[in-house]
Structure formats: C-alpha cells, structure tokens
Coordinates of C-alpha atoms in Angstrom, one line a residue:
M1 CA 75.3 77.2 -58.5
F2 CA 73.7 79.3 -55.5
S3 CA 74.6 81.8 -53.5
V4 CA 73.9 81.2 -49.8
G5 CA 75.0 84.9 -48.9
D6 CA 72.6 86.8 -46.6
L7 CA 69.4 84.9 -44.8
R8 CA 67.0 87.8 -44.3
S9 CA 63.8 88.1 -45.8
P10 CA 60.7 90.1 -44.9
E11 CA 59.8 87.2 -43.3
R12 CA 62.1 87.8 -40.5
R13 CA 61.6 90.5 -37.8
P14 CA 64.3 92.5 -35.6
E15 CA 64.1 91.2 -31.7
N16 CA 66.4 92.1 -28.6
I17 CA 67.5 95.9 -30.2
V18 CA 68.5 97.5 -27.0
H19 CA 69.4 100.8 -27.1
Q20 CA 71.7 102.4 -24.4
T21 CA 72.9 105.9 -23.8
I22 CA 76.2 107.2 -21.0
T23 CA 74.7 108.9 -18.3
S24 CA 77.3 110.9 -16.0
N25 CA 77.5 113.2 -13.0
S26 CA 79.9 115.4 -10.7
S27 CA 81.0 112.7 -7.8
R28 CA 81.4 109.9 -11.0
A29 CA 83.5 112.3 -12.8
A30 CA 85.4 112.7 -10.0
N31 CA 85.7 109.1 -8.3
A32 CA 86.5 108.5 -12.1
S33 CA 89.6 111.1 -11.8
S34 CA 91.1 110.0 -8.1
K35 CA 91.5 106.3 -9.5
I36 CA 92.9 107.8 -13.1
T37 CA 95.4 109.7 -10.8
H38 CA 96.0 106.9 -8.8
M39 CA 96.9 104.9 -11.8
F40 CA 99.6 107.6 -13.5
T41 CA 100.9 108.4 -9.8
V42 CA 101.7 104.2 -9.6
L43 CA 102.9 104.3 -13.1
R44 CA 104.9 107.5 -12.4
Y45 CA 103.4 109.6 -15.5
T46 CA 103.6 112.6 -13.7
S47 CA 103.0 115.3 -16.8
L48 CA 100.3 113.4 -18.2
V49 CA 98.2 113.2 -14.9
L50 CA 99.0 117.1 -14.7
V51 CA 97.7 117.5 -17.9
I52 CA 94.2 115.2 -17.2
V53 CA 93.7 117.5 -14.4
G54 CA 93.9 120.5 -15.8
M55 CA 91.6 119.2 -18.9
L56 CA 88.8 118.1 -16.1
A57 CA 89.5 121.1 -14.6
G58 CA 88.0 123.1 -17.5
C59 CA 85.7 121.0 -18.1
A60 CA 84.0 122.0 -14.5
S61 CA 83.4 125.2 -15.7
R62 CA 81.5 123.9 -18.5
P63 CA 78.1 122.4 -18.8
K64 CA 77.5 119.1 -18.9
P65 CA 78.0 117.9 -22.7
V66 CA 74.6 115.5 -23.6
P67 CA 75.6 112.2 -23.3
A68 CA 76.1 110.6 -27.4
P69 CA 73.9 106.8 -27.2
I70 CA 76.1 104.2 -28.2
T71 CA 75.3 103.0 -31.9
P72 CA 72.3 99.9 -31.0
P73 CA 73.5 96.7 -32.2
A74 CA 72.7 94.9 -35.4
A75 CA 69.0 93.5 -35.3
V76 CA 68.4 89.7 -34.3
V77 CA 67.3 87.8 -37.4
A78 CA 64.9 85.7 -36.8
P79 CA 62.0 83.8 -38.3
A80 CA 59.1 85.0 -38.8
R81 CA 56.3 83.2 -36.0
S82 CA 53.3 84.0 -38.3
D83 CA 51.1 81.3 -38.9
L84 CA 49.5 80.3 -42.8
T85 CA 46.4 78.9 -43.0
A86 CA 44.1 77.2 -46.1
V87 CA 41.4 75.8 -45.8
H88 CA 41.6 72.2 -44.5
S89 CA 45.4 73.1 -42.4
R90 CA 46.9 75.5 -40.7
W91 CA 50.9 75.9 -41.2
V92 CA 53.1 76.7 -38.4
P93 CA 56.7 78.0 -39.1
V94 CA 59.5 76.1 -37.4
E95 CA 63.5 75.4 -37.6
W96 CA 64.9 73.4 -39.7
S97 CA 66.4 71.2 -37.0
E98 CA 62.5 70.2 -36.0
L99 CA 62.2 68.6 -39.6
P100 CA 63.5 64.3 -38.6
G101 CA 66.2 63.0 -40.5
W102 CA 66.8 66.5 -42.6
G103 CA 70.7 66.4 -42.9
Q104 CA 70.1 62.9 -44.3
D105 CA 68.2 62.8 -47.1
R106 CA 70.0 62.5 -50.6
L107 CA 68.5 65.5 -52.2
S108 CA 70.0 64.7 -55.9
E109 CA 67.1 62.5 -55.7
L110 CA 64.3 64.4 -55.2
W111 CA 65.9 67.2 -57.6
P112 CA 64.2 66.1 -60.9
A113 CA 60.7 65.6 -59.8
L114 CA 61.2 69.3 -58.4
L115 CA 62.2 70.4 -61.6
R116 CA 59.4 69.0 -62.8
S117 CA 57.1 70.9 -61.0
C118 CA 59.1 73.7 -61.5
S119 CA 58.2 73.3 -65.3
R120 CA 53.9 74.4 -64.0
P121 CA 55.2 76.4 -60.9
L122 CA 53.2 77.8 -58.4
P123 CA 53.2 81.9 -58.3
S124 CA 55.3 82.0 -54.8
W125 CA 57.6 79.9 -56.2
V126 CA 58.5 81.4 -60.0
A127 CA 61.5 83.4 -59.4
L128 CA 63.3 80.3 -57.3
C129 CA 62.0 77.6 -59.8
S130 CA 64.0 80.1 -62.5
E131 CA 66.9 79.6 -60.0
A132 CA 66.4 76.2 -59.4
A133 CA 66.4 75.8 -63.7
R134 CA 69.7 77.3 -63.9
S135 CA 71.2 75.0 -61.2
S136 CA 74.5 73.4 -62.3
D137 CA 76.1 71.7 -58.9
T138 CA 73.3 69.3 -57.6
S139 CA 74.9 67.7 -55.1
D140 CA 72.5 66.8 -51.7
D141 CA 74.8 69.7 -49.3
T142 CA 74.3 72.5 -51.8
L143 CA 70.8 71.9 -52.4
R144 CA 70.3 71.3 -48.2
A145 CA 72.1 74.8 -47.7
W146 CA 70.3 76.1 -51.1
L147 CA 66.6 75.7 -49.8
E148 CA 68.2 76.5 -46.2
Q149 CA 68.6 79.6 -47.3
H150 CA 65.2 80.6 -49.8
V151 CA 62.7 78.5 -47.8
Q152 CA 60.8 78.3 -44.3
P153 CA 59.6 74.7 -42.9
Y154 CA 56.4 74.9 -42.0
R155 CA 54.3 71.8 -39.9
V156 CA 51.1 71.1 -41.2
E157 CA 48.7 70.6 -38.6
S158 CA 44.8 70.3 -38.9
P159 CA 43.0 73.7 -38.0
E160 CA 42.4 72.5 -34.5
G161 CA 46.2 72.1 -34.0
D162 CA 46.7 68.4 -34.3
P163 CA 49.5 67.1 -36.4
D164 CA 48.9 63.6 -36.4
G165 CA 47.8 62.1 -40.1
M166 CA 48.4 58.9 -42.0
I167 CA 50.0 58.2 -45.6
T168 CA 49.1 55.0 -47.6
G169 CA 50.5 53.8 -50.6
Y170 CA 49.4 53.6 -54.3
Y171 CA 51.2 52.9 -57.5
E172 CA 51.2 52.4 -61.5
P173 CA 49.3 48.6 -62.0
L174 CA 50.5 46.8 -65.2
F175 CA 47.9 44.1 -66.7
D176 CA 46.9 42.2 -70.3
A177 CA 44.4 43.7 -72.1
S178 CA 42.8 43.1 -75.0
R179 CA 41.0 45.7 -77.8
Q180 CA 38.1 43.3 -77.9
P181 CA 36.0 41.7 -75.8
Q182 CA 37.0 37.8 -76.1
G183 CA 37.8 34.7 -73.9
A184 CA 38.7 35.3 -70.2
F185 CA 39.0 39.4 -71.6
R186 CA 35.7 41.0 -70.7
S187 CA 35.5 43.4 -68.0
P188 CA 36.0 46.7 -70.4
L189 CA 37.3 50.1 -69.2
F190 CA 35.8 53.4 -70.3
A191 CA 36.9 56.4 -71.9
R192 CA 35.4 60.2 -71.2
P193 CA 31.9 59.4 -72.1
V194 CA 29.9 62.0 -74.8
G195 CA 28.2 64.0 -72.8
L196 CA 29.8 63.4 -68.7
E197 CA 29.0 67.0 -67.7
S198 CA 25.1 66.8 -68.6
R199 CA 24.6 64.2 -66.3
K200 CA 25.6 64.7 -62.5
P201 CA 25.9 62.2 -61.1
Y202 CA 26.3 59.8 -63.9
W203 CA 25.6 56.5 -63.8
T204 CA 26.6 54.3 -60.8
R205 CA 28.5 51.3 -61.2
E206 CA 26.0 49.1 -60.4
Q207 CA 23.7 50.9 -62.7
I208 CA 26.7 50.6 -66.2
D209 CA 26.7 46.7 -65.4
T210 CA 23.1 46.1 -65.4
L211 CA 21.3 48.7 -67.7
P212 CA 20.5 48.4 -71.3
E213 CA 20.7 52.6 -71.3
A214 CA 23.1 53.1 -69.5
Q215 CA 25.0 50.5 -71.5
A216 CA 24.2 51.6 -74.5
Q217 CA 25.7 55.9 -73.9
L218 CA 28.9 53.6 -73.3
R219 CA 29.1 51.7 -76.3
G220 CA 32.1 52.4 -78.3
R221 CA 33.8 53.7 -75.6
E222 CA 35.8 51.0 -74.4
I223 CA 39.7 51.4 -74.4
A224 CA 40.6 47.8 -73.5
Y225 CA 39.1 44.8 -71.8
L226 CA 40.6 43.6 -69.1
A227 CA 40.4 39.5 -67.3
D228 CA 39.6 40.4 -63.6
P229 CA 37.0 42.9 -63.1
L230 CA 39.2 43.2 -59.7
E231 CA 42.5 44.5 -61.6
T232 CA 39.4 47.1 -63.6
L233 CA 38.6 48.7 -60.3
L234 CA 42.2 48.7 -59.1
L235 CA 42.8 50.9 -62.4
Q236 CA 40.2 53.1 -61.1
I237 CA 41.6 53.1 -57.4
Q238 CA 44.6 54.3 -59.1
G239 CA 44.4 56.3 -61.4
S240 CA 46.1 55.6 -63.9
G241 CA 48.1 52.2 -65.2
R242 CA 49.5 50.5 -67.6
L243 CA 47.9 48.2 -70.4
R244 CA 50.0 45.3 -72.4
L245 CA 47.9 44.4 -75.4
L246 CA 48.6 41.6 -77.0
D247 CA 47.7 40.9 -80.5
A248 CA 46.7 38.2 -82.8
G249 CA 50.1 37.6 -83.5
G250 CA 51.1 37.6 -80.1
D251 CA 53.3 40.9 -79.8
A252 CA 52.5 42.9 -77.2
Q253 CA 52.2 46.7 -77.1
V254 CA 52.8 48.4 -73.5
V255 CA 50.0 51.7 -73.5
R256 CA 49.4 53.9 -70.4
V257 CA 46.3 54.7 -69.6
A258 CA 45.5 57.9 -67.3
F259 CA 42.6 59.3 -65.5
A260 CA 40.2 61.4 -67.3
G261 CA 37.0 61.7 -64.8
H262 CA 34.2 59.8 -63.0
N263 CA 30.7 59.9 -62.4
D264 CA 30.6 62.0 -59.6
H265 CA 29.7 59.9 -57.1
T266 CA 31.3 59.2 -54.3
Y267 CA 34.3 56.9 -53.6
K268 CA 33.5 53.4 -50.8
S269 CA 35.9 51.4 -50.0
I270 CA 35.3 47.6 -50.4
G271 CA 37.5 46.7 -47.9
R272 CA 36.0 48.5 -45.1
W273 CA 32.2 47.0 -46.8
L274 CA 34.0 43.7 -46.4
V275 CA 34.3 44.5 -42.9
E276 CA 31.5 45.9 -42.6
Q277 CA 29.6 42.7 -43.7
G278 CA 31.9 40.8 -41.1
E279 CA 34.0 39.2 -43.7
L280 CA 37.8 40.6 -42.7
N281 CA 38.5 42.2 -39.4
P282 CA 40.2 45.5 -40.0
E283 CA 43.4 44.5 -39.8
Q284 CA 42.9 41.9 -43.0
A285 CA 41.8 44.8 -45.5
S286 CA 44.7 44.7 -47.7
W287 CA 44.3 44.6 -51.2
P288 CA 45.8 40.5 -51.6
A289 CA 43.1 39.6 -48.6
I290 CA 40.5 41.3 -50.5
K291 CA 41.1 39.4 -53.7
A292 CA 41.8 36.4 -51.3
W293 CA 37.9 36.6 -50.8
A294 CA 36.9 37.2 -53.9
R295 CA 37.8 33.5 -55.1
M296 CA 36.8 32.0 -52.7
N297 CA 33.1 34.3 -53.1
P298 CA 32.9 34.4 -57.0
D299 CA 29.5 34.5 -56.4
Q300 CA 29.1 38.0 -54.2
V301 CA 31.8 39.5 -56.6
D302 CA 29.2 41.5 -58.1
T303 CA 27.7 42.8 -54.9
M304 CA 31.5 43.7 -53.6
L305 CA 32.0 45.8 -56.5
W306 CA 28.4 47.4 -56.6
S307 CA 29.2 49.0 -52.8
N308 CA 31.9 51.7 -54.2
P309 CA 29.6 53.6 -56.9
R310 CA 32.1 55.4 -58.6
V311 CA 33.2 54.8 -61.7
V312 CA 36.3 56.2 -63.5
F313 CA 37.2 57.1 -67.2
F314 CA 40.2 56.8 -69.3
R315 CA 42.2 58.2 -71.9
E316 CA 44.7 56.4 -73.5
E317 CA 48.3 57.4 -73.7
A318 CA 51.5 56.2 -75.3
L319 CA 54.4 55.5 -73.1
P320 CA 57.8 56.7 -74.8
D321 CA 59.3 56.4 -71.6
R322 CA 59.3 53.2 -69.6
E323 CA 61.0 55.1 -66.6
L324 CA 58.9 58.1 -65.6
G325 CA 55.6 57.4 -63.7
P326 CA 52.2 58.7 -65.1
R327 CA 51.0 62.2 -64.9
G328 CA 49.7 63.0 -62.1
A329 CA 46.7 66.3 -61.0
Q330 CA 49.6 68.8 -61.4
G331 CA 49.9 67.6 -65.2
V332 CA 53.5 66.0 -64.4
A333 CA 55.0 62.9 -64.4
L334 CA 55.3 61.3 -61.2
T335 CA 58.8 60.3 -59.7
P336 CA 58.4 56.7 -57.5
G337 CA 59.3 57.7 -54.2
R338 CA 59.8 61.7 -54.5
S339 CA 56.1 61.9 -55.8
I340 CA 53.0 62.2 -53.5
A341 CA 49.2 63.0 -53.5
V342 CA 47.6 65.4 -51.1
D343 CA 44.6 67.8 -50.3
P344 CA 45.2 70.5 -52.1
Q345 CA 43.0 72.4 -49.9
S346 CA 46.2 70.9 -47.4
I347 CA 48.5 71.3 -49.4
P348 CA 49.0 72.9 -52.8
L349 CA 50.5 71.1 -55.8
G350 CA 53.8 72.0 -56.4
A351 CA 55.1 72.7 -52.8
P352 CA 58.0 70.8 -51.5
V353 CA 56.5 68.5 -48.6
W354 CA 58.8 66.5 -45.6
L355 CA 57.3 62.9 -44.7
D356 CA 57.9 61.8 -41.1
T357 CA 56.5 58.1 -41.5
T358 CA 57.8 54.6 -41.3
E359 CA 57.9 51.7 -44.4
P360 CA 54.8 49.7 -44.8
I361 CA 54.5 47.3 -41.7
S362 CA 57.3 48.1 -39.9
N363 CA 59.1 50.5 -37.5
T364 CA 61.2 51.5 -40.3
P365 CA 61.9 55.2 -40.4
L366 CA 60.9 56.5 -43.9
R367 CA 61.9 60.3 -43.9
R368 CA 62.3 62.2 -47.1
L369 CA 61.9 65.1 -49.2
T370 CA 59.1 64.7 -51.7
V371 CA 56.8 67.1 -53.8
A372 CA 52.9 67.0 -53.6
Q373 CA 52.1 66.4 -57.5
D374 CA 48.9 64.7 -57.2
N375 CA 45.4 64.1 -55.4
G376 CA 42.9 61.4 -55.2
A377 CA 38.9 60.8 -54.3
A378 CA 40.3 59.1 -50.6
I379 CA 43.1 61.9 -49.9
V380 CA 41.3 64.2 -47.7
G381 CA 42.5 66.0 -44.9
A382 CA 45.4 68.5 -43.0
V383 CA 47.8 66.0 -42.4
R384 CA 47.1 63.1 -45.5
A385 CA 49.2 61.7 -48.3
D386 CA 49.1 59.0 -51.0
Y387 CA 52.7 57.7 -51.8
F388 CA 53.4 56.7 -54.9
W389 CA 55.2 53.6 -55.6
G390 CA 55.7 53.3 -59.4
W391 CA 55.2 50.1 -60.8
G392 CA 56.3 46.7 -60.6
E393 CA 55.5 43.9 -58.3
T394 CA 57.6 45.5 -55.6
A395 CA 55.5 48.5 -55.8
E396 CA 52.6 46.6 -55.4
Q397 CA 53.6 44.7 -52.2
Q398 CA 54.9 48.1 -50.7
A399 CA 51.3 50.2 -51.8
G400 CA 49.2 47.5 -50.7
R401 CA 50.4 47.2 -47.5
M402 CA 51.2 50.9 -46.7
K403 CA 48.8 52.8 -43.6
Q404 CA 51.1 54.7 -41.3
P405 CA 51.2 57.4 -39.3
L406 CA 52.5 60.4 -40.8
R407 CA 53.5 64.1 -40.1
M408 CA 54.4 66.5 -42.7
W409 CA 56.5 70.0 -43.1
V410 CA 55.9 72.3 -46.0
L411 CA 58.5 74.5 -47.6
W412 CA 57.3 77.4 -48.9
P413 CA 59.3 80.2 -50.4
R414 CA 60.8 83.1 -47.7
G415 CA 59.5 86.3 -48.3
A416 CA 55.5 85.1 -49.9
L417 CA 52.6 86.7 -48.3
G418 CA 50.6 83.8 -47.7
L419 CA 49.7 80.3 -49.9
D420 CA 48.6 80.2 -53.3
D421 CA 45.4 80.3 -54.8

C-alpha cells in the first residue's frame, strides 16, 4: 500500500551537526613516529620501519599540509518544535509516544470515516487523501506506520496552555411521528422558514408557541408531529434524528430529519435551568432525570422549554442506508464511535483527532482515533468534543451519561506550513 521510506520532511531540522578538523604539530608527529617505530621494532618489520622513517624525514623538509576536515556526520532528524495557532487553541508538536494507547487502537475501524472526510479534503490533506484512497492494505499495523510517516501529532491546548477539557456524547434519536396533528402527536418539527435570513434573530421558542404572528409565518412548514415536546427538543439538541412515520394502514416509513438552520438565538441548557431553579442537583442533570422531572411537573414543562430560546429547523432526507449516520457539518456521513463534533475555531473539520478520555460514568479508558466531522452550538473551546455514539437504545444511554475529562491530539500533515483557513 504505502512506502514507509524516508521519514524526513520540511518540518524536520538538522541538529547537533559537529564539524571536526585534524590538527598536528612536530612534537606530536615525533611522538607518533617513535610509537610506530617501537611497534614495528617489536614486530621485527625492520625494512618497513626504514621506509617509514625515510618518509617522515622527507616530510620534515616540506611545509606542513593544511589538514583536511573530516566529512561531518549526517544531520540528526528531529520533529519541528514550532507550535501552530488556531483562534481558540494552540497546537504543540509532540512525539507519538505521548499519545496514550496509540499502539492498541483498531485503526482499520477508523479508515472508512477518514475516507469519507477525504471526499471533501482540507487543503493540507489533498495529497494524503489521494494516496489514502488508493490504499489496498488497511491492516492496523500498516495504517499506523503510514500515519506515523506522513502526519505529525499535536497536543491541543487552550491559548493559555491548558490541555484539559471535556467530552460529552450525542446520538441520532428514533421517534414515532405523524404527518398530521392527531391524538398525542401535537409537537411540530419545522422545515427552514422562508425569509429566515431577513429576520435576525427569528422568533424565540416561546414566541413560536404563543404568538399568532409567529405561528402564521411557520404554517405549512411542518415536517411531522411528535407526541412529546421533550422529544422535539431532543431532536433539536442532537441536530438530527430518525422518524418512524405510520400511515393509515399501519405501515411504517423511516426517514431522517437533518439540521437546516436555527433562529439565531443562544442555546440555553434546560438541565442548567433546572439546577438554577433548585429542582435538580448538578450531578442529577442528565436526560433521564429531566424526563422524570417533566413527568412529575407537567404544568411547568412549557416554562422549562422556553428557558432555551433556540429553535432548530430541519430538512427531510431519505434513509437509503440505515447503517450510516446523519451528515455532519463537514457534509459527510457520521460513523458511530469514530466521528466527533468540535469547535471549528479550535480544530478544522476533517482533521483526525486522538482522544484520551473514559467511558461514561467510569474509569474505563476510551482512547482512539476519531475524525472531526461535526460541530454544535454547545461545543465551544479548545479541548472540547461531542462523541457520536450512533443510534438505538445503547447509544441513547451512553450519550446521555457522557460528561468526561478529555485530552486531545490533532494529526496534521508533515510539511504543512500552518492551519487551513
């Protein structure tokens, strides 16, 4: 597949080059001569000694030759030590040995996600993506050797030098829905409204729920109706989801709704609102706890929902392959366990990122290579990521519980002069 070959690159620089010369004087020459004479006398090479003595005598009558320098040793190749700087982070070059668990990851599981990003490559990745697309040997060891040859790991830090951050999780929900408002299905999902750009900010969540003028502007933009407004909010938080639409005959059609825009209001966490109201402790503010609180306080659900003014709008998409995740902000399908959302002002979308964190609510290490393929309103900062768990019940449970310490390393092509804009 790949030729490991020469590991040098423009980012490496020569160090410790020692230039040596030979110097001599007559006394050293005499000492050397006497030692040589003694050695050859012991060995009884009398004739050879006479020849050497004659040669030394002849040299004494000529000027001392200018000593020739010894050819210097080859330059020591070492990684470049220059940092790279993004708007919200700085990248510090490190050795591969700094990445915890680097040698144990199943990189063959990462490769499909990387190739999807390579369909829309960053400028600095064009050449490597072209080579990766031609690969035939995708064994873990081969891929590891190829990456070590072609990319440089950088530790991600805040501009102040803090390498510690946080990782949360997200997933693709699956909910029952109806094309028409009927029975319990009364909470609408809206398509992007006409004229959204001309009104900034757009109506808030509370205004959309209560003001006739706002409702009139969104009439006819309903994609489907859900049975629980918390499910509607969760779809908006996750940014995408799957809807199981039941027709009159009871047959189900599964479609995907994907992010298409928002109302330009700041996202506010309803979990944080519940903590501020004294309804939950910070340690309790998980999605299961929020749903339990809503069941016990139905008359306060609207007030809780309105504390988050942001509303997300969707577009409906077909679901030809149920094994692929939704398209992230990079425009490629997400891969469970190998795609993350990041702050694009810290890490460019499409860059591979090594994670060092733990499984939700545990000390079990979670160390693997992922690809930055998405972003999110709440994903802001240098060392900040949202881990895509996939879909289904297990993904929902893991994503809802994940809030772990994090360190990250970006892999960036050797020879790149800086970060891509």
